[in-house]
Short mmCIF file of C-alpha atoms in Angstrom, two decimals:
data_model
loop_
_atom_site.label_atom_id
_atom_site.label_comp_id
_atom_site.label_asym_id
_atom_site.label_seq_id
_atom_site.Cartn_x
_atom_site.Cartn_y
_atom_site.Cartn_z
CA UNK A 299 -19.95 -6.64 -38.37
CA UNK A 300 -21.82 -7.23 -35.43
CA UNK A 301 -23.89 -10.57 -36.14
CA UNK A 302 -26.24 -11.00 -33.38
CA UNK A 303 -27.34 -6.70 -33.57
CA UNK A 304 -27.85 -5.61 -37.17
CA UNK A 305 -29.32 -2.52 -35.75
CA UNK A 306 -25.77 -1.71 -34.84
CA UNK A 307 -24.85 -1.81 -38.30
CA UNK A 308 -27.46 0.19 -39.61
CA UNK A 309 -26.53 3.10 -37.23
CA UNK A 310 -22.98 2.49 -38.34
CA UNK A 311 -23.79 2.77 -41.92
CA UNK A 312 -26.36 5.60 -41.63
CA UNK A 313 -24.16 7.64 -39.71
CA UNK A 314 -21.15 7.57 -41.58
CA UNK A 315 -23.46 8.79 -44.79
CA UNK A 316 -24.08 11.55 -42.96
CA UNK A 317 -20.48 12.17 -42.03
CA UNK A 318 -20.83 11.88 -38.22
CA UNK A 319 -17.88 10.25 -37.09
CA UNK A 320 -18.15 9.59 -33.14
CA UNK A 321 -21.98 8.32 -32.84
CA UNK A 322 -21.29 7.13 -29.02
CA UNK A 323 -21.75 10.93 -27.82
CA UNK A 324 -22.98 13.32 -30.10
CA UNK A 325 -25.92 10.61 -30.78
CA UNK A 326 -28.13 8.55 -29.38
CA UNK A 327 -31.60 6.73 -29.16
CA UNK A 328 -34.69 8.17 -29.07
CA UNK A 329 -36.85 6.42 -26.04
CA UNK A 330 -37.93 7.26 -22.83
CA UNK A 331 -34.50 6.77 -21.12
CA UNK A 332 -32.79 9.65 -23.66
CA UNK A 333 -33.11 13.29 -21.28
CA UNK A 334 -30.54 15.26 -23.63
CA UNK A 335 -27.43 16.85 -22.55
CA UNK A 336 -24.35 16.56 -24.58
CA UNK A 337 -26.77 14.49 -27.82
CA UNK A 338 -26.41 16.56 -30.89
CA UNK A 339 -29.02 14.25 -32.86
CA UNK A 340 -30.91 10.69 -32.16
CA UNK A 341 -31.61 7.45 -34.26
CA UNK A 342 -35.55 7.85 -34.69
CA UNK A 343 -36.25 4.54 -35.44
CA UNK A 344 -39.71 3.13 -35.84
CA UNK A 345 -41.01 -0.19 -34.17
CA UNK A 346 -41.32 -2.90 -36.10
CA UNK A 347 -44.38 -4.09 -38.18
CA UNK A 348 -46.57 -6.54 -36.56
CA UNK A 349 -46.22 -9.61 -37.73
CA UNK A 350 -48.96 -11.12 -40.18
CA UNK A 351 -51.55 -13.95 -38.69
CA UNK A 352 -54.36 -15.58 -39.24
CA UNK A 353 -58.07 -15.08 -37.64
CA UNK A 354 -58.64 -18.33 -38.39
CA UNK A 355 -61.97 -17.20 -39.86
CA UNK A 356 -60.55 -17.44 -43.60
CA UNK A 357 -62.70 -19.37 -45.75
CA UNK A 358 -60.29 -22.09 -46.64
CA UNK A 359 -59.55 -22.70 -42.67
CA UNK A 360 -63.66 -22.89 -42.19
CA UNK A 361 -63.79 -25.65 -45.54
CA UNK A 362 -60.62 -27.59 -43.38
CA UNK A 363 -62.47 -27.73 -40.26
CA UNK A 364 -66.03 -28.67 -41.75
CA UNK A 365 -64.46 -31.51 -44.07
CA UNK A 366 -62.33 -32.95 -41.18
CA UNK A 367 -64.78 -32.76 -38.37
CA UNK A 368 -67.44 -34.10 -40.65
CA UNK A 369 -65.37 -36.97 -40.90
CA UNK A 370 -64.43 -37.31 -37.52
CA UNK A 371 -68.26 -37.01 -36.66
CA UNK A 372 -68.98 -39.63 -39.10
CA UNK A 373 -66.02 -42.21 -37.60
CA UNK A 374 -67.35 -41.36 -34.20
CA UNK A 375 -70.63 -42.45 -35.24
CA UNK A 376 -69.59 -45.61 -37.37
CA UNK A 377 -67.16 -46.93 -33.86
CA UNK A 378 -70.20 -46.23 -31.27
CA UNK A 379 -72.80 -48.06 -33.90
CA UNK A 380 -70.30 -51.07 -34.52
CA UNK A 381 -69.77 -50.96 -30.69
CA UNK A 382 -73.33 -51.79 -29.77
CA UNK A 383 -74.74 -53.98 -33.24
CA UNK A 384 -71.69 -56.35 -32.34
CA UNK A 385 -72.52 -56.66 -28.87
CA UNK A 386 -75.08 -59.69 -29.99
CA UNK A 387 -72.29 -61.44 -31.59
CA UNK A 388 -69.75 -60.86 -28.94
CA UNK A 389 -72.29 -62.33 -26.60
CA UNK A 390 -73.46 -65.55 -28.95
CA UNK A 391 -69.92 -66.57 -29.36
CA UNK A 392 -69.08 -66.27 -25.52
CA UNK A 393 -71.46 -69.09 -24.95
CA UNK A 394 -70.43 -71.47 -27.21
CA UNK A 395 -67.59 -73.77 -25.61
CA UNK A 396 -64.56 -75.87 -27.17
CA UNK A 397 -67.06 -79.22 -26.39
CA UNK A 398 -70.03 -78.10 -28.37
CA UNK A 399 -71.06 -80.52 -31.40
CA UNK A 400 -67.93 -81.43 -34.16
CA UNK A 401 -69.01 -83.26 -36.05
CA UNK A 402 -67.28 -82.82 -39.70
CA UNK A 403 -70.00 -81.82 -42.70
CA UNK A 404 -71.09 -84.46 -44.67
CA UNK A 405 -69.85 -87.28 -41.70
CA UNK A 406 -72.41 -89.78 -40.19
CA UNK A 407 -75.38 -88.14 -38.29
CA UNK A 408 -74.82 -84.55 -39.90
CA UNK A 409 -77.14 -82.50 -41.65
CA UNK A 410 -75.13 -82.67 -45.33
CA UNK A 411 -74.72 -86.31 -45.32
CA UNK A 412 -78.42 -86.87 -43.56
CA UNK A 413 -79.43 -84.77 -46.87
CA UNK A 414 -77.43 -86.48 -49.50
CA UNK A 415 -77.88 -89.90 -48.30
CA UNK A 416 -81.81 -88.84 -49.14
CA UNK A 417 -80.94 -87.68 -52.46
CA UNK A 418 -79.36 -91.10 -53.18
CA UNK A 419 -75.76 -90.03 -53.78
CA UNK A 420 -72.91 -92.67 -53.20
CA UNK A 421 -71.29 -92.21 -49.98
CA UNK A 422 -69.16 -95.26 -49.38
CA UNK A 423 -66.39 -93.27 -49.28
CA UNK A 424 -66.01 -90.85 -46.26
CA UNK A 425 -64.44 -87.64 -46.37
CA UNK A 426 -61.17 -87.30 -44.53
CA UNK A 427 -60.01 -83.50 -43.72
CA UNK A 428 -59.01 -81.54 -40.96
CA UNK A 429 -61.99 -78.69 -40.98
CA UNK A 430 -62.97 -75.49 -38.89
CA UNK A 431 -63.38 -76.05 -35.14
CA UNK A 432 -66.55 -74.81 -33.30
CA UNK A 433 -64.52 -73.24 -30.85
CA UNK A 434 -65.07 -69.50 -30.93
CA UNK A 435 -63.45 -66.35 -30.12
CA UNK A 436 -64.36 -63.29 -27.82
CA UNK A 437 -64.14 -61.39 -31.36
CA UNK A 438 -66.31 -63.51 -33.11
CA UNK A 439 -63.49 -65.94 -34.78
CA UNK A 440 -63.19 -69.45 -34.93
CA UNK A 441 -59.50 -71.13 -35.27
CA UNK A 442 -58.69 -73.49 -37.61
CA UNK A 443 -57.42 -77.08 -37.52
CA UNK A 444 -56.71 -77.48 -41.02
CA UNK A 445 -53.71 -78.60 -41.14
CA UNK A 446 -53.03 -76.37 -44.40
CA UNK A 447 -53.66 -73.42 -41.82
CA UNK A 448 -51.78 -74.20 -39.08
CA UNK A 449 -52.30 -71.59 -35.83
CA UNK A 450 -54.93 -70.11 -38.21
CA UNK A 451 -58.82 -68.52 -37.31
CA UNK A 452 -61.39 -67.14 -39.56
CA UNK A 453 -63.41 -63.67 -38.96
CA UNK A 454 -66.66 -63.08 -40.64
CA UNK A 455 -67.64 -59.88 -41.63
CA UNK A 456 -70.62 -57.93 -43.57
CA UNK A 457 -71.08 -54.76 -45.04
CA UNK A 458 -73.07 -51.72 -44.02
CA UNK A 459 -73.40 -48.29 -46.21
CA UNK A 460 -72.80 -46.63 -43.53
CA UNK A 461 -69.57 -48.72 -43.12
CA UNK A 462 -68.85 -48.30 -46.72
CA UNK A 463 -69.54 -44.63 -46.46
CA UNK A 464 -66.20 -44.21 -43.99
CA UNK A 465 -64.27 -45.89 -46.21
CA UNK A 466 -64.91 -43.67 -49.05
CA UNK A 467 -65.27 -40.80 -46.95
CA UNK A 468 -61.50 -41.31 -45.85
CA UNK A 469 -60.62 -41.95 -49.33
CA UNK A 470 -62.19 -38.59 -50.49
CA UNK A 471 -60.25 -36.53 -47.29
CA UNK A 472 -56.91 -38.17 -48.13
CA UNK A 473 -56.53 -36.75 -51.69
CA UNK A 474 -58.60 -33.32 -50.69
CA UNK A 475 -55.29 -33.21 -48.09
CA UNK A 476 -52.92 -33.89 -50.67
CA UNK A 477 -54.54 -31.31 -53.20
CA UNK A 478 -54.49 -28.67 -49.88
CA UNK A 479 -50.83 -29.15 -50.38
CA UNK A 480 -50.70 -28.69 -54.16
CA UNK A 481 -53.13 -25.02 -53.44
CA UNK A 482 -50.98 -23.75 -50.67
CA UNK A 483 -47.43 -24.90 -53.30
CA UNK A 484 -48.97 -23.14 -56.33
CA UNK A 485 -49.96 -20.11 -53.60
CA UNK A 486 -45.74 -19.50 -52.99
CA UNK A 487 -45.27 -19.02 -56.60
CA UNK A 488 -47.92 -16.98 -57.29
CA UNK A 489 -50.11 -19.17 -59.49
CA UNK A 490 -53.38 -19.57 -57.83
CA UNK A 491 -56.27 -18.37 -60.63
CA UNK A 492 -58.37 -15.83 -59.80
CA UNK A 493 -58.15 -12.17 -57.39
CA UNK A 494 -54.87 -14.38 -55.98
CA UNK A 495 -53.31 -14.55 -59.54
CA UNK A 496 -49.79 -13.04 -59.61
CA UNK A 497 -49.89 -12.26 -55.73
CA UNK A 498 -47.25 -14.05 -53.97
CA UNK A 499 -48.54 -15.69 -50.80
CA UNK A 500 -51.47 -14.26 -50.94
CA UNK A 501 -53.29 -17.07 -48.75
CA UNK A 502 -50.56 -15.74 -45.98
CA UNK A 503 -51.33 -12.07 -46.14
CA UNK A 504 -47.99 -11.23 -48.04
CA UNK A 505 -45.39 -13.59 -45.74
CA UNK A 506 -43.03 -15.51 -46.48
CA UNK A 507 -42.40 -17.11 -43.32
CA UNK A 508 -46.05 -17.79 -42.52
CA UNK A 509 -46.16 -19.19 -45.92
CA UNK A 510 -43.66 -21.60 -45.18
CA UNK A 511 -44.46 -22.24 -41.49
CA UNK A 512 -47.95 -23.24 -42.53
CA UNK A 513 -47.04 -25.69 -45.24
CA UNK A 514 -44.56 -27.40 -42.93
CA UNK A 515 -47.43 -27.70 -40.34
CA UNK A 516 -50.10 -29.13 -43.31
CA UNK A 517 -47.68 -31.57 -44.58
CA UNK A 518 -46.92 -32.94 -41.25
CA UNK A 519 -50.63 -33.58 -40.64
CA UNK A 520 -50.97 -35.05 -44.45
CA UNK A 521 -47.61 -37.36 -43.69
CA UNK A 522 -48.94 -38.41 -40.27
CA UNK A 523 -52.63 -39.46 -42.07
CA UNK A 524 -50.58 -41.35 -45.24
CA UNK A 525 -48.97 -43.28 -42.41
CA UNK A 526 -51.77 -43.86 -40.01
CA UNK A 527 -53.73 -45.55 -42.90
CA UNK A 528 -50.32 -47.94 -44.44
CA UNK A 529 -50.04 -49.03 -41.38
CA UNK A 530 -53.99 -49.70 -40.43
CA UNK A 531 -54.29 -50.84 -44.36
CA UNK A 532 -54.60 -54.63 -43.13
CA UNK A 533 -57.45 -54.27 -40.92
CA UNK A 534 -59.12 -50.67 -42.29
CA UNK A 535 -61.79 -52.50 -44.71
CA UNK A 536 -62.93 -54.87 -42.32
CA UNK A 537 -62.92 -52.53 -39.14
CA UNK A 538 -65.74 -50.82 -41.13
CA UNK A 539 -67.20 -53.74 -41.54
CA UNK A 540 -69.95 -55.33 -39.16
CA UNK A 541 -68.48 -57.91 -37.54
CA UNK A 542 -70.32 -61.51 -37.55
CA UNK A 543 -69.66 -65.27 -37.19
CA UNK A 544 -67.87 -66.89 -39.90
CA UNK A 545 -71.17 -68.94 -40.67
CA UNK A 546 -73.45 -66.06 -40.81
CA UNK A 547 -71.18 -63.11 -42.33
CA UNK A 548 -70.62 -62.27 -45.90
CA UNK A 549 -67.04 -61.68 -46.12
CA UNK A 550 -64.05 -64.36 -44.59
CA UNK A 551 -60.92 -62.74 -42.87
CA UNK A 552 -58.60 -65.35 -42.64
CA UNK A 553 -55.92 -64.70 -40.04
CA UNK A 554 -52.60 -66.59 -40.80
CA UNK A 555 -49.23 -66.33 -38.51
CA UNK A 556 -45.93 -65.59 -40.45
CA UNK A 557 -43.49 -67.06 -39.41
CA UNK A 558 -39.57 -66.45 -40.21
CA UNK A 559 -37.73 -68.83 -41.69
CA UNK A 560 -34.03 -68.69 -40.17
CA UNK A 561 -31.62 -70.78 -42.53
CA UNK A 562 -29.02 -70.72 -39.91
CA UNK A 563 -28.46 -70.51 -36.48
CA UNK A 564 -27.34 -67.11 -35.95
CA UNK A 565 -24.35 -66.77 -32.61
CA UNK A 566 -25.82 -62.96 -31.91
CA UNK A 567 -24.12 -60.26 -29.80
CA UNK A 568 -26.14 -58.42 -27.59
CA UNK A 569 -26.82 -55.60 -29.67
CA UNK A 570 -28.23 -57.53 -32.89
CA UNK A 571 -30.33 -59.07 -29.93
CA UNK A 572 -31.77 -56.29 -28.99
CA UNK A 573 -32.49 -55.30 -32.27
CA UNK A 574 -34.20 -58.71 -33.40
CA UNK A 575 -36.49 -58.10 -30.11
CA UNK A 576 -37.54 -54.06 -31.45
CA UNK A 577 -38.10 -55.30 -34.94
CA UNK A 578 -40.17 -58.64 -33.47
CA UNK A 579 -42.05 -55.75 -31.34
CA UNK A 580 -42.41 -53.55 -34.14
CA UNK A 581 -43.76 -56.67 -36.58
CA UNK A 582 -46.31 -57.19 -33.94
CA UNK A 583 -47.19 -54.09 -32.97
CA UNK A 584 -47.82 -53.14 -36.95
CA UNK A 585 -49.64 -56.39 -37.62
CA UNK A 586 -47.18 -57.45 -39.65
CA UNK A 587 -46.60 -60.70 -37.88
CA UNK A 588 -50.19 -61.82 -39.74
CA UNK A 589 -51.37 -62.40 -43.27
CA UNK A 590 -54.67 -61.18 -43.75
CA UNK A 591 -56.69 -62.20 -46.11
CA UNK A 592 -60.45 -61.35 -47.07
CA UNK A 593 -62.57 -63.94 -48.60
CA UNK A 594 -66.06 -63.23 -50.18
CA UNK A 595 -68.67 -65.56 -49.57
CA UNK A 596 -70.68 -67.80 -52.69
CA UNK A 597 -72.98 -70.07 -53.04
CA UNK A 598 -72.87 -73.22 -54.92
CA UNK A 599 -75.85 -74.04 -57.81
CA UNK A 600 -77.25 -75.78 -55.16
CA UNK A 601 -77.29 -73.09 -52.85
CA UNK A 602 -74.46 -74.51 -50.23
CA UNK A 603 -72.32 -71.81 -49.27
CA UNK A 604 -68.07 -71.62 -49.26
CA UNK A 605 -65.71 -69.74 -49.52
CA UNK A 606 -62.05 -70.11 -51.91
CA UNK A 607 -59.05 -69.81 -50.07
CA UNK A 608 -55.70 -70.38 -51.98
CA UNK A 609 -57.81 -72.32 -54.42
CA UNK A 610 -59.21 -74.48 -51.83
CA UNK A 611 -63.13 -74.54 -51.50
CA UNK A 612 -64.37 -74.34 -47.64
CA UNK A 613 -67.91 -75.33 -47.58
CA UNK A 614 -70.60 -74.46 -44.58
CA UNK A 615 -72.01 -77.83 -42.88
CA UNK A 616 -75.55 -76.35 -42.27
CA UNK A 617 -75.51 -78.24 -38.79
CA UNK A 618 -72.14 -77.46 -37.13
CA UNK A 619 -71.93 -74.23 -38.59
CA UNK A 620 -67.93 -75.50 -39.89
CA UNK A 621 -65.92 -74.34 -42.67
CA UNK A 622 -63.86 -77.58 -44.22
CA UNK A 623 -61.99 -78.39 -47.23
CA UNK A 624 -62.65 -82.06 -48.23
CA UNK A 625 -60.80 -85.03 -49.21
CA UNK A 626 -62.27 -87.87 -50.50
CA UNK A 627 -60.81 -91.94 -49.65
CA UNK A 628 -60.50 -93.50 -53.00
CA UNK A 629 -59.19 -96.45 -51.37
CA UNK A 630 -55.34 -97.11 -49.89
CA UNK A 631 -55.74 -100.69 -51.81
CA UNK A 632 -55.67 -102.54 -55.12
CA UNK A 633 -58.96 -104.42 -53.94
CA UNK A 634 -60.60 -100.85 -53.28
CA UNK A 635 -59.07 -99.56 -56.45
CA UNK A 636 -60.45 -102.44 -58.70
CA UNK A 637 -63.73 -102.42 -56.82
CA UNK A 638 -64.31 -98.80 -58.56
CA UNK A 639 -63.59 -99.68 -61.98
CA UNK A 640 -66.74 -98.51 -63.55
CA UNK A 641 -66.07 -94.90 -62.34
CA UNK A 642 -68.37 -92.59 -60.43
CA UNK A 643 -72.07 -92.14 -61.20
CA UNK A 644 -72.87 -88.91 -62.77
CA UNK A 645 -74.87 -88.04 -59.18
CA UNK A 646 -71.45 -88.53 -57.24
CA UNK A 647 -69.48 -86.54 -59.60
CA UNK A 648 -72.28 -83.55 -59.69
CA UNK A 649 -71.57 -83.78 -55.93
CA UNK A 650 -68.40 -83.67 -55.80
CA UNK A 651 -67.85 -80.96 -57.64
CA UNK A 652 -70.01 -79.18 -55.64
CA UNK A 653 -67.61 -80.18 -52.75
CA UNK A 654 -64.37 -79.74 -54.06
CA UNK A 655 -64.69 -77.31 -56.74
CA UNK A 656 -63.40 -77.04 -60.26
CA UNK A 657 -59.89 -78.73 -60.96
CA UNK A 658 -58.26 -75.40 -61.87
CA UNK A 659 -55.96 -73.25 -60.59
CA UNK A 660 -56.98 -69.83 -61.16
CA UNK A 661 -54.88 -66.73 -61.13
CA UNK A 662 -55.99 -62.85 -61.12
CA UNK A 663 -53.88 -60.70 -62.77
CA UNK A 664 -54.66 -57.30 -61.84
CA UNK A 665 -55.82 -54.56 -64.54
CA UNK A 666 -53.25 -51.71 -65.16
CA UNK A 667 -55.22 -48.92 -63.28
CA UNK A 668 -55.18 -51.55 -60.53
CA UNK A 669 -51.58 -52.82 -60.74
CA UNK A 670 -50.37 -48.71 -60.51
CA UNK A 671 -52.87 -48.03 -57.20
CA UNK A 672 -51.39 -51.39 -55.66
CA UNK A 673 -47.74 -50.23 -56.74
CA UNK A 674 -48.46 -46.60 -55.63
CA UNK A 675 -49.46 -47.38 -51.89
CA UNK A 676 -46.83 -49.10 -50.70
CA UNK A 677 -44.49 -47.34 -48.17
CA UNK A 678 -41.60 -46.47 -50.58
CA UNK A 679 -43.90 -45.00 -53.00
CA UNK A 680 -46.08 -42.46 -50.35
CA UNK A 681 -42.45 -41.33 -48.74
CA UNK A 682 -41.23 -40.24 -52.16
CA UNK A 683 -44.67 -38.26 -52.46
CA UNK A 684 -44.48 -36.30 -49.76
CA UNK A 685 -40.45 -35.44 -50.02
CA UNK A 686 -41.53 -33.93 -53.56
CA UNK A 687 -43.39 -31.46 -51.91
CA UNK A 688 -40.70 -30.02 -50.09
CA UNK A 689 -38.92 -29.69 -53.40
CA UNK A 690 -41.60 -28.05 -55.29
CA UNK A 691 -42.70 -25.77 -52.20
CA UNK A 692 -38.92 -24.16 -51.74
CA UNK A 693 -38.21 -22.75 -55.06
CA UNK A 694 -36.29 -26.64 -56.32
CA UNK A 695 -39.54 -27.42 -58.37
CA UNK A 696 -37.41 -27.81 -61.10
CA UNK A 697 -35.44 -30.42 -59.50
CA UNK A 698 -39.01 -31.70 -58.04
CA UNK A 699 -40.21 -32.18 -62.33
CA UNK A 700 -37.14 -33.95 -62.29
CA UNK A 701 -37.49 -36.21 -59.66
CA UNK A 702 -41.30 -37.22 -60.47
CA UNK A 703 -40.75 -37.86 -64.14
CA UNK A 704 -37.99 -40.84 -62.66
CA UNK A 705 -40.13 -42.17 -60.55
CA UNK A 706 -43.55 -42.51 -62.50
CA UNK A 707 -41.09 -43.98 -65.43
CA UNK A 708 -39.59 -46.29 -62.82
CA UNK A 709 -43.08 -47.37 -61.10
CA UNK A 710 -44.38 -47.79 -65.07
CA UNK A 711 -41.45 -50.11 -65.94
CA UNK A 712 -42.08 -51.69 -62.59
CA UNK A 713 -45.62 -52.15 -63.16
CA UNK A 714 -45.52 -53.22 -66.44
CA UNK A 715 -43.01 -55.67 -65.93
CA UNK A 716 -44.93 -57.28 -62.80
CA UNK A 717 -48.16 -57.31 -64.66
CA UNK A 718 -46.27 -59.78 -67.70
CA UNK A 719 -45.03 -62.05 -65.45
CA UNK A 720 -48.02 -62.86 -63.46
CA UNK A 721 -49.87 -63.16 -67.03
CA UNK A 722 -46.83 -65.66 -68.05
CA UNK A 723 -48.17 -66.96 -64.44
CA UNK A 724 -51.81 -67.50 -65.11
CA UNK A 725 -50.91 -68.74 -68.40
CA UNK A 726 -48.76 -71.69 -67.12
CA UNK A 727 -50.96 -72.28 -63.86
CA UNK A 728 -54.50 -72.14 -65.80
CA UNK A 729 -53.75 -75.44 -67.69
CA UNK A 730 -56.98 -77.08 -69.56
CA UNK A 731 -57.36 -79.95 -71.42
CA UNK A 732 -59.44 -82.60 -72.33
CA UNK A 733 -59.08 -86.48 -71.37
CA UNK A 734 -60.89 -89.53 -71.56
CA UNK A 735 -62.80 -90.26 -68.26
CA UNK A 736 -64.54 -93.81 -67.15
CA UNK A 737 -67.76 -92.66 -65.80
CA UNK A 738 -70.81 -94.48 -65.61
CA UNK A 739 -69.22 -97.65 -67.10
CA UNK A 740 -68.64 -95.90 -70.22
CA UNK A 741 -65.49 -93.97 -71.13
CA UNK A 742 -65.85 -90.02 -71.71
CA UNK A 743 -63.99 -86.99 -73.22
CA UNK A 744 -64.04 -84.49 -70.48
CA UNK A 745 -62.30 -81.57 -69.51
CA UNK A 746 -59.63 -81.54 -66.61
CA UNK A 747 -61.46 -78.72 -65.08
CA UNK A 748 -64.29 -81.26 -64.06
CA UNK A 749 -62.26 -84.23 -62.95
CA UNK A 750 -63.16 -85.28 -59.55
CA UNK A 751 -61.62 -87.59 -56.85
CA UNK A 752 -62.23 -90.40 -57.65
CA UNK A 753 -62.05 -90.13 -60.97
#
C-alpha cells in the first residue's frame, strides 16, 4: 500500500488483472520521456479532470454583491452625512466652558422659578439636588454631578430616516445571510425546489469539495457579521442616530461606569495578574466597562420637557439648558414641620408633580415575542446558531434536529420563567393605594401615586 501514490496502486492492481507479473520492465508510462526498447505495453493514463469553479457571474453571486454593496454604499453615505450635520454641534459645545452659567432650574434668578414665582406658586421651599453640569464634551455630552450618577454624562441624540433606514437595512442583510446559509445547506442534500431539485450540489457544478469549501467561507463571513454587531449592540442604535446636545436632542444616552465590586482582597500571582489586566483591556475595549442606557424624551402637560431615568424624572431648566432631579426641603425642624400643617395648596402640588413625577415605581415586563428576541441575541444563543450549521451542512442533520429542539425548549423554559418573575416584580413594585391627604386645610382621599413632597 503505498499511501502518499495511489497511482502506484492502481498500476499494481490493473496489472496483476491482466496477469503481468514484472511491471518495472516489460511496462511503463506513456509520456514524452518513454522512447521504447525493452516496454512490451504502457499505462495510458488520462490527465485529470479540471477541477470545477466559479465565474463568479452566477446569479446568486451577482444578488450577494448587489445586496452587500448596497449596504455598504448606504453606511458609507449615512458615516460621511453624520460626519458633516454634527460638525455644528461638535463646534457649539467646544465653546462652551466649565464656568458658563449654573445655576440649578427653578433656583433664584432662573428662568423656571422667574416663571413660577409669576404664576403664584409657593416657593418657600428651595429645591436641593445635585443636577447636570453645563460643562460639555467634544462629543456633544455633558457629565453629571448627580450624585445618584456618579462619573456619569448624558448624550443626546435624534433620529433621521435615513439613520433609521441603516438600521433596518442591517437587520434585513443579517437574516438574508443566515437564510444564504440555509440555501447553500438544503443545496448539499439535494433539496433546493425547482431545475436544482434532486441534483446534489448543483449551486457547485456537481462538487463536493467546492460545496463544502464555499459554505465554510459563507459561514465565516455570517459568524464574523453576528459578532461585529453583539459586540457594537451598545452603541449601533445611537451611532445611526444624529448626534445633538442633551437639551436639544430627542433621545438621552446615559453613560454610566461599572465598576467591580471585589469582596476580598485577592494576594494574585503573576499570571492571574496578567489575566485581570487582558480581561480589564478586553471590558474596555468591548464597551463593556459602561452601562448604556437610552432615554426618550417627554414633555410634561405643561409642556416642560424630562426625561425618566431609573424612575427618576430629569427636567430641562429652559435657561441653563440642565437636566436635574429635584428634592424638595420640607423642613429639618419641628417648627418648620408645624408651620406646614395645613398641607400644600393645590397650585404647589400641581407643580410638583410636574417636577417630581408620579409616586410609582413602574416596571416593563417585556411581551413574549420580545422576551425570545432579547433571549435569542445574547452571545451564548448566536454561537449555538451558527455551530448547528456545521451539523446540518455535513450529513449530522439528524443530530443538528436534535440539538435545536433542546435548545428552543431550553430558551422557552428560560423565557417563560424570566417573563413570571419580573411580572411577580411589577406586581410587588407597582403598589397603589389610597390615603387620606391634608391639603388645602382640608383632609383628602388620594391616591399614593399623586403624593408629593411635602405632603
Amino acid at each position: 500500500f503505498h499511501a502518499w501514490n495511489s497511482e502506484e496502486d492502481i498500476r499494481i492492481a490493473c496489472g496483476a488483472e491482466a496477469n503481468i507479473t514484472d511491471q518495472s520492465k516489460t511496462v511503463g508510462v506513456w509520456d514524452k520521456n518513454w522512447i521504447g526498447g525493452d516496454i512490451e505495453a504502457v499505462w495510458a493514463e488520462c490527465p485529470a479532470a479540471p477541477t470545477p469553479n466559479y465565474k463568479y457571474n452566477e446569479s446568486y453571486w451577482i444578488a450577494t454583491y448587489a445586496v452587500n454593496g448596497a449596504l455598504a454604499l448606504l453606511i458609507l453615505v449615512w458615516s460621511v452625512y453624520k460626519g458633516f450635520a454634527e460638525q455644528s454641534v461638535r463646534a457649539a459645545t467646544l465653546n462652551k466652558t466649565s464656568g458658563a452659567d449654573n445655576k440649578h432650574p427653578d433656583s433664584p434668578g432662573s428662568a423656571v422659578y422667574d416663571q413660577n414665582r409669576d404664576k403664584g406658586y409657593n416657593l418657600s421651599e428651595k429645591p436641593l439636588v445635585g443636577g447636570v453640569t453645563k460643562t460639555p464634551l467634544e462629543n456633544g455630552s455633558v457629565d453629571s454631578t448627580d450624585p445618584a450618577m456618579p462619573n456619569s454624562c448624558l448624550h443626546g441624540y435624534r433620529n433621521k430616516l435615513l439613520g433609521t433606514a441603516c438600521i433596518w437595512a442591517i437587520t434585513l442583510v443579517t437574516l438574508l445571510w443566515i437564510c444564504f446559509l440555509g440555501v447553500w445547506t438544503a443545496d448539499y442534500y439535494g433539496s433546493l425546489p425547482g431545475k436544482y431539485s434532486g441534483k446534489l450540489y448543483s449551486l457547485a457544478y456537481g462538487s463536493d469539495n467546492l460545496e463544502l469549501a464555499t459554505f465554510l467561507i459563507l459561514w465565516g463571513i455570517s459568524f464574523i457579521i453576528l459578532i461585529v454587531l453583539y459586540v457594537l449592540k451598545p452603541h449601533l442604535r445611537n451611532y445611526f442616530r444624529l448626534l445633538a446636545l442633551p437639551s436639544k436632542g430627542k433621545y438621552v444616552c446615559v453613560v454610566r461606569p461599572l465598576h467591580e465590586v471585589k469582596v476580598i482582597e485577592e494576594n494574585t500571582n503573576w499570571l492571574q495578574h496578567y489575566i485581570n489586566v487582558f480581561t480589564g483591556w478586553l471590558q474596555v475595549s468591548l464597551s463593556r466597562d459602561k452601562e448604556y442606557t437610552t432615554c426618550p424624551i417627554e414633555k410634561t402637560s405643561e409642556g416642560r420637557i424630562y426625561f425618566t431615568y431609573q424612575c427618576t424624572r430629569y427636567v430641562l431648566d429652559e435657561q441653563t439648558q440642565q437636566y436635574a432631579p429635584y428634592e424638595f426641603d420640607i423642613g429639618t425642624s419641628h417648627r418648620r414641620l408645624i408651620q406646614q400643617a395645613d398641607g400644600l395648596s393645590g397650585a404647589e402640588v400641581a407643580y410638583r408633580l410636574e417636577l417630581v413625577g408620579p409616586n410609582f415605581i413602574e416596571v416593563k415586563v417585556p411581551s413574549i415575542p420580545a422576551a425570545f428576541v432579547r433571549e435569542f441575541v445574547s452571545f451564548f444563543y448566536l454561537y449555538q446558531l451558527m455551530i448547528l450549521w456545521i451539523y446540518y451542512v455535513y450529513a449530522y442533520w439528524q443530530v443538528g434536529l436534535v440539538d435545536t429542539g433542546v435548545i428552543l425548549l431550553s430558551a422557552s423554559i428560560k423565557v417563560a420563567l424570566r417573563v413570571q418573575s419580573e411580572r411577580r416584580l411589577k406586581q410587588m413594585a407597582e403598589q397603589e393605594e389610597t390615603t387620606p391627604v391634608k391639603r388645602d386645610g382640608e383632609w383628602l382621599n388620594v391616591s399614593t401615586r399623586d403624593l408629593v413632597p411635602g405632603d
